[in-house]
Amino acid sequence: MKRPAFSLLAFLLAVPPALADAPYRDARLAGYLVGSWFHDEARPNTVLSYDRNFTPDGQFTGTIIAIRSAGDGTTTLARLRYSGHWKIEGDTLVETIESSQPPTEQLPTTDKVHIEVADNTHYTGTDLTERGTRRTFERLPPATPAHIERAKAPWPEPGPDRKWVEMSREPAGVTSYDASTLSWTGSIGGVWLRTRMSDNAVANAQKKARTGKGAATVIKGTESYLLFDCDKPLIRTQETRITLADGQTLTVSKASRDDLAQWERRRDRIERSTGGLLWLCSRRPDPAPATPGR
């Protein structure tokens, strides 16, 4: 018996359209959004940083950081953390914000955002409850086995003062790095970073603390051992040593049981220290050339 001829065209026409050609709506859009996303934007005298994380069980968390610059050269930082539940209705993200830190009386509140998917790592959201504001978010890449292995490794003690190199000097203080501890594993670097506040900055912070207008605890300086990726916006703090204005010292260190895959986003527009890390990235050694025959 003669077998019927197999037609690729007939096969392709018979199967459902490829998932890649389907619109991002409902369950497919929900699956796409699961994960961590970020967006930064600059406005006159203000830089804004947005972070969001959507989990498969319909919960989400977010952080908004605002850095405002005054005419006298001073800057102020405001941070808002919030959380709640999310769902998808067609091509619209519905977020119900239920709690925030610091607290706000307007909660709970519901926002609706129309989602346009650009590719696997970018989407643009049009806020349907905020005069059509559009923001493009980028997916935060996950930590790789290389990140996890580097996070497992022990880190060195900071070197003597003569090994520290100044990276930036501002009225608020000085940032330096310990050249004796700088090391590289591919694109991932590790280094001790130090920030020391100026006497004027400490005095102003103490004055605000006494009047109840600032934090009760005044920090004089910090030293942190950081892991950072030059090719991805990822950073991880392994240990931080804090010196308070009254001379007390505190140490916060990662334990071996901590989630080694838990890396945070490097906020290059917001955090003063990351400018120095980008400077180090620009001077990282070139990869060794491959050995012929291997």
PDB file of C-alpha atoms in Angstrom:
ATOM      1  CA  MET A   1       0.000   0.000   0.000  1.00  0.00           C
ATOM      2  CA  LYS A   2       1.296   3.392  -0.957  1.00  0.00           C
ATOM      3  CA  ARG A   3       1.913   5.732   2.001  1.00  0.00           C
ATOM      4  CA  PRO A   4       0.478   9.219   1.592  1.00  0.00           C
ATOM      5  CA  ALA A   5       3.051  11.898   0.926  1.00  0.00           C
ATOM      6  CA  PHE A   6       3.998  13.934   4.006  1.00  0.00           C
ATOM      7  CA  SER A   7       3.439  17.650   3.547  1.00  0.00           C
ATOM      8  CA  LEU A   8       5.323  20.057   5.814  1.00  0.00           C
ATOM      9  CA  LEU A   9       2.970  22.826   4.749  1.00  0.00           C
ATOM     10  CA  ALA A  10      -0.081  20.771   5.694  1.00  0.00           C
ATOM     11  CA  PHE A  11       1.521  19.956   9.049  1.00  0.00           C
ATOM     12  CA  LEU A  12       2.311  23.595   9.810  1.00  0.00           C
ATOM     13  CA  LEU A  13      -1.196  24.687   8.846  1.00  0.00           C
ATOM     14  CA  ALA A  14      -2.751  21.997  11.015  1.00  0.00           C
ATOM     15  CA  VAL A  15      -0.940  22.851  14.261  1.00  0.00           C
ATOM     16  CA  PRO A  16      -1.930  25.798  16.476  1.00  0.00           C
ATOM     17  CA  PRO A  17       0.000  29.059  15.966  1.00  0.00           C
ATOM     18  CA  ALA A  18       3.373  29.172  17.701  1.00  0.00           C
ATOM     19  CA  LEU A  19       3.346  30.571  21.196  1.00  0.00           C
ATOM     20  CA  ALA A  20       5.810  33.217  20.090  1.00  0.00           C
ATOM     21  CA  ASP A  21       3.207  34.589  17.672  1.00  0.00           C
ATOM     22  CA  ALA A  22       0.431  34.676  20.245  1.00  0.00           C
ATOM     23  CA  PRO A  23      -0.388  37.981  21.978  1.00  0.00           C
ATOM     24  CA  TYR A  24       0.701  38.519  25.554  1.00  0.00           C
ATOM     25  CA  ARG A  25      -2.607  38.366  27.384  1.00  0.00           C
ATOM     26  CA  ASP A  26      -4.137  36.667  30.411  1.00  0.00           C
ATOM     27  CA  ALA A  27      -2.177  33.574  31.528  1.00  0.00           C
ATOM     28  CA  ARG A  28       0.659  34.120  29.088  1.00  0.00           C
ATOM     29  CA  LEU A  29       1.184  37.706  30.208  1.00  0.00           C
ATOM     30  CA  ALA A  30       1.000  36.648  33.860  1.00  0.00           C
ATOM     31  CA  GLY A  31       3.719  34.048  33.313  1.00  0.00           C
ATOM     32  CA  TYR A  32       5.860  36.599  31.501  1.00  0.00           C
ATOM     33  CA  LEU A  33       5.689  39.142  34.349  1.00  0.00           C
ATOM     34  CA  VAL A  34       6.780  36.738  37.101  1.00  0.00           C
ATOM     35  CA  GLY A  35      10.215  37.856  38.289  1.00  0.00           C
ATOM     36  CA  SER A  36      12.049  41.085  39.128  1.00  0.00           C
ATOM     37  CA  TRP A  37      11.928  44.278  37.059  1.00  0.00           C
ATOM     38  CA  PHE A  38      13.462  47.752  37.313  1.00  0.00           C
ATOM     39  CA  HIS A  39      13.226  51.213  35.785  1.00  0.00           C
ATOM     40  CA  ASP A  40      15.232  54.420  36.343  1.00  0.00           C
ATOM     41  CA  GLU A  41      14.395  57.886  35.144  1.00  0.00           C
ATOM     42  CA  ALA A  42      15.794  61.382  35.509  1.00  0.00           C
ATOM     43  CA  ARG A  43      13.644  64.457  36.024  1.00  0.00           C
ATOM     44  CA  PRO A  44      14.735  68.051  36.697  1.00  0.00           C
ATOM     45  CA  ASN A  45      16.628  67.947  40.019  1.00  0.00           C
ATOM     46  CA  THR A  46      15.301  64.432  40.746  1.00  0.00           C
ATOM     47  CA  VAL A  47      16.335  60.870  39.921  1.00  0.00           C
ATOM     48  CA  LEU A  48      13.762  58.110  40.403  1.00  0.00           C
ATOM     49  CA  SER A  49      14.401  54.383  40.760  1.00  0.00           C
ATOM     50  CA  TYR A  50      11.649  51.742  40.570  1.00  0.00           C
ATOM     51  CA  ASP A  51      11.927  48.050  41.474  1.00  0.00           C
ATOM     52  CA  ARG A  52       9.148  45.437  41.287  1.00  0.00           C
ATOM     53  CA  ASN A  53       8.955  41.725  41.968  1.00  0.00           C
ATOM     54  CA  PHE A  54       5.973  39.589  40.925  1.00  0.00           C
ATOM     55  CA  THR A  55       5.565  36.083  42.356  1.00  0.00           C
ATOM     56  CA  PRO A  56       3.517  33.229  40.822  1.00  0.00           C
ATOM     57  CA  ASP A  57       1.087  33.213  43.759  1.00  0.00           C
ATOM     58  CA  GLY A  58      -0.201  36.696  42.899  1.00  0.00           C
ATOM     59  CA  GLN A  59       1.812  38.737  45.392  1.00  0.00           C
ATOM     60  CA  PHE A  60       4.168  41.579  44.584  1.00  0.00           C
ATOM     61  CA  THR A  61       6.601  43.927  46.295  1.00  0.00           C
ATOM     62  CA  GLY A  62       8.027  47.214  45.088  1.00  0.00           C
ATOM     63  CA  THR A  63      10.429  49.991  45.999  1.00  0.00           C
ATOM     64  CA  ILE A  64      10.583  53.578  44.783  1.00  0.00           C
ATOM     65  CA  ILE A  65      13.656  55.687  45.582  1.00  0.00           C
ATOM     66  CA  ALA A  66      13.827  59.417  44.872  1.00  0.00           C
ATOM     67  CA  ILE A  67      17.003  61.503  45.037  1.00  0.00           C
ATOM     68  CA  ARG A  68      16.336  65.256  45.014  1.00  0.00           C
ATOM     69  CA  SER A  69      19.048  67.869  44.480  1.00  0.00           C
ATOM     70  CA  ALA A  70      18.710  71.309  46.025  1.00  0.00           C
ATOM     71  CA  GLY A  71      20.170  74.554  44.736  1.00  0.00           C
ATOM     72  CA  ASP A  72      22.770  74.611  47.529  1.00  0.00           C
ATOM     73  CA  GLY A  73      24.276  71.300  46.365  1.00  0.00           C
ATOM     74  CA  THR A  74      22.691  69.133  49.055  1.00  0.00           C
ATOM     75  CA  THR A  75      20.645  66.045  48.241  1.00  0.00           C
ATOM     76  CA  THR A  76      17.816  64.251  50.016  1.00  0.00           C
ATOM     77  CA  LEU A  77      16.747  60.640  49.630  1.00  0.00           C
ATOM     78  CA  ALA A  78      13.226  59.299  50.029  1.00  0.00           C
ATOM     79  CA  ARG A  79      12.377  55.593  49.903  1.00  0.00           C
ATOM     80  CA  LEU A  80       8.955  53.937  49.742  1.00  0.00           C
ATOM     81  CA  ARG A  81       8.452  50.177  49.995  1.00  0.00           C
ATOM     82  CA  TYR A  82       5.063  48.677  49.199  1.00  0.00           C
ATOM     83  CA  SER A  83       3.408  45.303  48.698  1.00  0.00           C
ATOM     84  CA  GLY A  84       0.098  43.740  47.742  1.00  0.00           C
ATOM     85  CA  HIS A  85      -1.535  41.445  45.191  1.00  0.00           C
ATOM     86  CA  TRP A  86      -1.615  41.450  41.400  1.00  0.00           C
ATOM     87  CA  LYS A  87      -3.553  39.851  38.575  1.00  0.00           C
ATOM     88  CA  ILE A  88      -3.932  40.127  34.821  1.00  0.00           C
ATOM     89  CA  GLU A  89      -7.105  41.125  33.007  1.00  0.00           C
ATOM     90  CA  GLY A  90      -6.505  40.689  29.278  1.00  0.00           C
ATOM     91  CA  ASP A  91      -3.455  42.879  28.576  1.00  0.00           C
ATOM     92  CA  THR A  92      -3.816  44.940  31.763  1.00  0.00           C
ATOM     93  CA  LEU A  93      -1.895  44.527  35.012  1.00  0.00           C
ATOM     94  CA  VAL A  94      -4.105  45.163  38.053  1.00  0.00           C
ATOM     95  CA  GLU A  95      -2.138  45.934  41.235  1.00  0.00           C
ATOM     96  CA  THR A  96      -3.751  46.318  44.637  1.00  0.00           C
ATOM     97  CA  ILE A  97      -1.300  47.973  47.015  1.00  0.00           C
ATOM     98  CA  GLU A  98      -2.160  46.917  50.559  1.00  0.00           C
ATOM     99  CA  SER A  99       0.747  48.078  52.732  1.00  0.00           C
ATOM    100  CA  SER A 100       3.695  50.454  52.565  1.00  0.00           C
ATOM    101  CA  GLN A 101       6.684  51.601  54.558  1.00  0.00           C
ATOM    102  CA  PRO A 102       6.479  54.372  55.594  1.00  0.00           C
ATOM    103  CA  PRO A 103       2.718  53.880  56.056  1.00  0.00           C
ATOM    104  CA  THR A 104       0.255  55.908  54.007  1.00  0.00           C
ATOM    105  CA  GLU A 105      -3.425  56.517  54.745  1.00  0.00           C
ATOM    106  CA  GLN A 106      -4.543  56.079  51.129  1.00  0.00           C
ATOM    107  CA  LEU A 107      -4.197  52.277  51.208  1.00  0.00           C
ATOM    108  CA  PRO A 108      -5.476  49.993  49.939  1.00  0.00           C
ATOM    109  CA  THR A 109      -5.482  51.373  46.418  1.00  0.00           C
ATOM    110  CA  THR A 110      -5.712  49.728  43.003  1.00  0.00           C
ATOM    111  CA  ASP A 111      -3.695  50.699  39.922  1.00  0.00           C
ATOM    112  CA  LYS A 112      -4.211  49.474  36.371  1.00  0.00           C
ATOM    113  CA  VAL A 113      -1.339  49.358  33.866  1.00  0.00           C
ATOM    114  CA  HIS A 114      -1.629  48.456  30.199  1.00  0.00           C
ATOM    115  CA  ILE A 115       1.312  46.193  29.285  1.00  0.00           C
ATOM    116  CA  GLU A 116       3.106  46.188  25.933  1.00  0.00           C
ATOM    117  CA  VAL A 117       5.758  43.460  25.676  1.00  0.00           C
ATOM    118  CA  ALA A 118       8.812  44.462  23.636  1.00  0.00           C
ATOM    119  CA  ASP A 119      10.894  41.328  24.119  1.00  0.00           C
ATOM    120  CA  ASN A 120      11.759  38.805  26.812  1.00  0.00           C
ATOM    121  CA  THR A 121      13.510  41.405  28.965  1.00  0.00           C
ATOM    122  CA  HIS A 122      11.585  44.654  28.381  1.00  0.00           C
ATOM    123  CA  TYR A 123       8.004  45.807  28.646  1.00  0.00           C
ATOM    124  CA  THR A 124       6.351  49.231  28.601  1.00  0.00           C
ATOM    125  CA  GLY A 125       3.565  49.964  31.047  1.00  0.00           C
ATOM    126  CA  THR A 126       1.019  52.732  30.518  1.00  0.00           C
ATOM    127  CA  ASP A 127      -0.548  53.718  33.822  1.00  0.00           C
ATOM    128  CA  LEU A 128      -4.304  53.947  33.242  1.00  0.00           C
ATOM    129  CA  THR A 129      -4.812  55.663  36.601  1.00  0.00           C
ATOM    130  CA  GLU A 130      -1.944  58.206  36.376  1.00  0.00           C
ATOM    131  CA  ARG A 131      -2.616  60.320  33.304  1.00  0.00           C
ATOM    132  CA  GLY A 132      -1.157  57.791  30.902  1.00  0.00           C
ATOM    133  CA  THR A 133       2.380  57.805  32.306  1.00  0.00           C
ATOM    134  CA  ARG A 134       4.567  55.350  30.356  1.00  0.00           C
ATOM    135  CA  ARG A 135       7.582  53.578  31.821  1.00  0.00           C
ATOM    136  CA  THR A 136       9.756  50.874  30.271  1.00  0.00           C
ATOM    137  CA  PHE A 137      10.890  48.179  32.708  1.00  0.00           C
ATOM    138  CA  GLU A 138      13.822  45.824  32.276  1.00  0.00           C
ATOM    139  CA  ARG A 139      13.976  42.303  33.688  1.00  0.00           C
ATOM    140  CA  LEU A 140      16.623  41.812  36.374  1.00  0.00           C
ATOM    141  CA  PRO A 141      18.801  38.889  35.267  1.00  0.00           C
ATOM    142  CA  PRO A 142      19.016  35.976  37.707  1.00  0.00           C
ATOM    143  CA  ALA A 143      22.228  34.951  39.400  1.00  0.00           C
ATOM    144  CA  THR A 144      24.168  32.308  37.484  1.00  0.00           C
ATOM    145  CA  PRO A 145      26.283  29.411  38.803  1.00  0.00           C
ATOM    146  CA  ALA A 146      29.291  31.745  38.508  1.00  0.00           C
ATOM    147  CA  HIS A 147      27.623  34.234  40.863  1.00  0.00           C
ATOM    148  CA  ILE A 148      26.775  31.487  43.336  1.00  0.00           C
ATOM    149  CA  GLU A 149      30.320  30.102  43.323  1.00  0.00           C
ATOM    150  CA  ARG A 150      31.770  33.547  43.910  1.00  0.00           C
ATOM    151  CA  ALA A 151      29.312  34.156  46.760  1.00  0.00           C
ATOM    152  CA  LYS A 152      30.463  30.892  48.385  1.00  0.00           C
ATOM    153  CA  ALA A 153      34.105  31.964  48.506  1.00  0.00           C
ATOM    154  CA  PRO A 154      35.571  33.523  51.673  1.00  0.00           C
ATOM    155  CA  TRP A 155      36.458  37.193  51.479  1.00  0.00           C
ATOM    156  CA  PRO A 156      39.626  38.916  52.736  1.00  0.00           C
ATOM    157  CA  GLU A 157      40.059  41.281  55.634  1.00  0.00           C
ATOM    158  CA  PRO A 158      40.424  44.944  54.654  1.00  0.00           C
ATOM    159  CA  GLY A 159      44.011  46.130  54.225  1.00  0.00           C
ATOM    160  CA  PRO A 160      45.854  48.981  55.979  1.00  0.00           C
ATOM    161  CA  ASP A 161      45.012  52.610  55.173  1.00  0.00           C
ATOM    162  CA  ARG A 162      47.957  52.925  52.754  1.00  0.00           C
ATOM    163  CA  LYS A 163      46.289  50.376  50.476  1.00  0.00           C
ATOM    164  CA  TRP A 164      43.091  52.394  50.116  1.00  0.00           C
ATOM    165  CA  VAL A 165      42.617  54.550  47.012  1.00  0.00           C
ATOM    166  CA  GLU A 166      40.303  57.559  46.947  1.00  0.00           C
ATOM    167  CA  MET A 167      37.564  57.282  44.310  1.00  0.00           C
ATOM    168  CA  SER A 168      35.441  60.364  44.951  1.00  0.00           C
ATOM    169  CA  ARG A 169      35.378  63.370  47.288  1.00  0.00           C
ATOM    170  CA  GLU A 170      32.240  65.397  47.930  1.00  0.00           C
ATOM    171  CA  PRO A 171      31.079  67.799  50.654  1.00  0.00           C
ATOM    172  CA  ALA A 172      29.250  64.893  52.288  1.00  0.00           C
ATOM    173  CA  GLY A 173      32.304  62.643  52.456  1.00  0.00           C
ATOM    174  CA  VAL A 174      34.938  60.513  50.748  1.00  0.00           C
ATOM    175  CA  THR A 175      34.599  57.113  49.055  1.00  0.00           C
ATOM    176  CA  SER A 176      37.642  54.837  48.688  1.00  0.00           C
ATOM    177  CA  TYR A 177      38.415  51.247  47.704  1.00  0.00           C
ATOM    178  CA  ASP A 178      40.987  48.811  49.073  1.00  0.00           C
ATOM    179  CA  ALA A 179      43.266  47.998  46.139  1.00  0.00           C
ATOM    180  CA  SER A 180      44.807  45.067  48.036  1.00  0.00           C
ATOM    181  CA  THR A 181      41.461  43.230  48.108  1.00  0.00           C
ATOM    182  CA  LEU A 182      40.295  43.863  44.529  1.00  0.00           C
ATOM    183  CA  SER A 183      39.964  40.549  42.674  1.00  0.00           C
ATOM    184  CA  TRP A 184      38.197  39.271  39.559  1.00  0.00           C
ATOM    185  CA  THR A 185      36.455  36.097  38.449  1.00  0.00           C
ATOM    186  CA  GLY A 186      35.495  36.814  34.872  1.00  0.00           C
ATOM    187  CA  SER A 187      33.156  39.800  34.918  1.00  0.00           C
ATOM    188  CA  ILE A 188      32.540  39.497  38.686  1.00  0.00           C
ATOM    189  CA  GLY A 189      34.680  41.640  40.946  1.00  0.00           C
ATOM    190  CA  GLY A 190      35.092  41.724  44.702  1.00  0.00           C
ATOM    191  CA  VAL A 191      36.439  44.619  46.784  1.00  0.00           C
ATOM    192  CA  TRP A 192      36.232  46.424  50.093  1.00  0.00           C
ATOM    193  CA  LEU A 193      34.602  49.847  49.723  1.00  0.00           C
ATOM    194  CA  ARG A 194      34.753  52.587  52.358  1.00  0.00           C
ATOM    195  CA  THR A 195      32.646  55.715  52.835  1.00  0.00           C
ATOM    196  CA  ARG A 196      33.606  58.277  55.461  1.00  0.00           C
ATOM    197  CA  MET A 197      31.279  61.177  56.149  1.00  0.00           C
ATOM    198  CA  SER A 198      32.746  64.655  56.520  1.00  0.00           C
ATOM    199  CA  ASP A 199      32.713  66.379  59.902  1.00  0.00           C
ATOM    200  CA  ASN A 200      30.177  68.899  58.604  1.00  0.00           C
ATOM    201  CA  ALA A 201      27.879  66.150  57.332  1.00  0.00           C
ATOM    202  CA  VAL A 202      28.040  64.347  60.677  1.00  0.00           C
ATOM    203  CA  ALA A 203      27.394  67.595  62.597  1.00  0.00           C
ATOM    204  CA  ASN A 204      24.362  68.376  60.435  1.00  0.00           C
ATOM    205  CA  ALA A 205      23.008  64.839  60.923  1.00  0.00           C
ATOM    206  CA  GLN A 206      23.475  65.107  64.690  1.00  0.00           C
ATOM    207  CA  LYS A 207      21.678  68.455  64.723  1.00  0.00           C
ATOM    208  CA  LYS A 208      18.706  66.954  62.865  1.00  0.00           C
ATOM    209  CA  ALA A 209      18.697  63.986  65.246  1.00  0.00           C
ATOM    210  CA  ARG A 210      18.509  66.291  68.271  1.00  0.00           C
ATOM    211  CA  THR A 211      15.554  68.174  66.813  1.00  0.00           C
ATOM    212  CA  GLY A 212      13.735  64.997  65.793  1.00  0.00           C
ATOM    213  CA  LYS A 213      14.031  65.799  62.078  1.00  0.00           C
ATOM    214  CA  GLY A 214      16.528  63.067  61.242  1.00  0.00           C
ATOM    215  CA  ALA A 215      17.576  59.534  62.089  1.00  0.00           C
ATOM    216  CA  ALA A 216      18.335  58.980  65.764  1.00  0.00           C
ATOM    217  CA  THR A 217      21.482  57.003  64.904  1.00  0.00           C
ATOM    218  CA  VAL A 218      24.165  58.969  63.052  1.00  0.00           C
ATOM    219  CA  ILE A 219      26.638  57.000  60.935  1.00  0.00           C
ATOM    220  CA  LYS A 220      30.203  58.276  60.631  1.00  0.00           C
ATOM    221  CA  GLY A 221      31.376  55.738  58.076  1.00  0.00           C
ATOM    222  CA  THR A 222      30.950  52.287  56.564  1.00  0.00           C
ATOM    223  CA  GLU A 223      33.204  49.604  55.119  1.00  0.00           C
ATOM    224  CA  SER A 224      31.612  46.922  52.940  1.00  0.00           C
ATOM    225  CA  TYR A 225      32.946  43.952  51.023  1.00  0.00           C
ATOM    226  CA  LEU A 226      30.986  43.911  47.767  1.00  0.00           C
ATOM    227  CA  LEU A 227      30.637  41.490  44.902  1.00  0.00           C
ATOM    228  CA  PHE A 228      29.593  43.168  41.651  1.00  0.00           C
ATOM    229  CA  ASP A 229      29.088  42.120  38.057  1.00  0.00           C
ATOM    230  CA  CYS A 230      30.381  44.464  35.367  1.00  0.00           C
ATOM    231  CA  ASP A 231      28.243  42.893  32.625  1.00  0.00           C
ATOM    232  CA  LYS A 232      24.983  42.623  34.561  1.00  0.00           C
ATOM    233  CA  PRO A 233      23.381  45.073  37.032  1.00  0.00           C
ATOM    234  CA  LEU A 234      23.930  42.706  39.963  1.00  0.00           C
ATOM    235  CA  ILE A 235      25.579  43.337  43.322  1.00  0.00           C
ATOM    236  CA  ARG A 236      25.872  41.458  46.621  1.00  0.00           C
ATOM    237  CA  THR A 237      27.094  42.730  49.991  1.00  0.00           C
ATOM    238  CA  GLN A 238      29.015  40.069  51.899  1.00  0.00           C
ATOM    239  CA  GLU A 239      29.870  42.116  54.983  1.00  0.00           C
ATOM    240  CA  THR A 240      29.324  45.656  56.262  1.00  0.00           C
ATOM    241  CA  ARG A 241      31.105  47.332  59.174  1.00  0.00           C
ATOM    242  CA  ILE A 242      29.431  50.497  60.462  1.00  0.00           C
ATOM    243  CA  THR A 243      31.073  53.168  62.613  1.00  0.00           C
ATOM    244  CA  LEU A 244      28.644  55.428  64.464  1.00  0.00           C
ATOM    245  CA  ALA A 245      29.323  59.043  65.339  1.00  0.00           C
ATOM    246  CA  ASP A 246      29.605  58.103  69.036  1.00  0.00           C
ATOM    247  CA  GLY A 247      32.385  55.600  68.269  1.00  0.00           C
ATOM    248  CA  GLN A 248      30.346  52.396  68.432  1.00  0.00           C
ATOM    249  CA  THR A 249      30.898  49.805  65.702  1.00  0.00           C
ATOM    250  CA  LEU A 250      28.476  47.285  64.202  1.00  0.00           C
ATOM    251  CA  THR A 251      29.122  44.385  61.827  1.00  0.00           C
ATOM    252  CA  VAL A 252      26.599  42.706  59.534  1.00  0.00           C
ATOM    253  CA  SER A 253      27.929  39.636  57.742  1.00  0.00           C
ATOM    254  CA  LYS A 254      26.427  37.106  55.344  1.00  0.00           C
ATOM    255  CA  ALA A 255      26.279  33.574  56.759  1.00  0.00           C
ATOM    256  CA  SER A 256      26.980  30.430  54.742  1.00  0.00           C
ATOM    257  CA  ARG A 257      23.329  29.476  55.045  1.00  0.00           C
ATOM    258  CA  ASP A 258      22.192  32.644  53.279  1.00  0.00           C
ATOM    259  CA  ASP A 259      20.730  32.293  49.816  1.00  0.00           C
ATOM    260  CA  LEU A 260      23.814  32.467  47.606  1.00  0.00           C
ATOM    261  CA  ALA A 261      21.649  33.199  44.564  1.00  0.00           C
ATOM    262  CA  GLN A 262      20.206  36.309  46.232  1.00  0.00           C
ATOM    263  CA  TRP A 263      21.892  39.211  44.440  1.00  0.00           C
ATOM    264  CA  GLU A 264      20.449  42.718  44.369  1.00  0.00           C
ATOM    265  CA  ARG A 265      20.211  45.306  41.637  1.00  0.00           C
ATOM    266  CA  ARG A 266      23.071  47.727  41.222  1.00  0.00           C
ATOM    267  CA  ARG A 267      21.399  51.158  41.127  1.00  0.00           C
ATOM    268  CA  ASP A 268      23.914  53.128  39.134  1.00  0.00           C
ATOM    269  CA  ARG A 269      21.926  56.394  39.128  1.00  0.00           C
ATOM    270  CA  ILE A 270      21.016  56.305  42.800  1.00  0.00           C
ATOM    271  CA  GLU A 271      23.836  54.888  44.895  1.00  0.00           C
ATOM    272  CA  ARG A 272      27.057  56.858  45.176  1.00  0.00           C
ATOM    273  CA  SER A 273      29.206  53.749  45.605  1.00  0.00           C
ATOM    274  CA  THR A 274      28.179  52.168  42.309  1.00  0.00           C
ATOM    275  CA  GLY A 275      29.786  55.002  40.377  1.00  0.00           C
ATOM    276  CA  GLY A 276      33.071  53.830  41.828  1.00  0.00           C
ATOM    277  CA  LEU A 277      32.303  50.233  40.923  1.00  0.00           C
ATOM    278  CA  LEU A 278      31.665  51.257  37.315  1.00  0.00           C
ATOM    279  CA  TRP A 279      35.025  53.029  37.388  1.00  0.00           C
ATOM    280  CA  LEU A 280      36.652  49.781  38.546  1.00  0.00           C
ATOM    281  CA  CYS A 281      34.826  47.881  35.806  1.00  0.00           C
ATOM    282  CA  SER A 282      36.303  50.187  33.195  1.00  0.00           C
ATOM    283  CA  ARG A 283      39.755  49.149  34.405  1.00  0.00           C
ATOM    284  CA  ARG A 284      39.245  45.420  34.873  1.00  0.00           C
ATOM    285  CA  PRO A 285      41.872  43.204  33.248  1.00  0.00           C
ATOM    286  CA  ASP A 286      41.143  41.806  29.811  1.00  0.00           C
ATOM    287  CA  PRO A 287      40.315  38.073  29.696  1.00  0.00           C
ATOM    288  CA  ALA A 288      43.342  35.884  29.067  1.00  0.00           C
ATOM    289  CA  PRO A 289      43.561  34.799  25.389  1.00  0.00           C
ATOM    290  CA  ALA A 290      42.665  31.199  24.646  1.00  0.00           C
ATOM    291  CA  THR A 291      45.601  28.783  24.463  1.00  0.00           C
ATOM    292  CA  PRO A 292      46.037  27.359  20.931  1.00  0.00           C
ATOM    293  CA  GLY A 293      45.029  23.746  20.673  1.00  0.00           C
ATOM    294  CA  ARG A 294      42.646  23.870  23.650  1.00  0.00           C
TER     295      ARG A 294
END
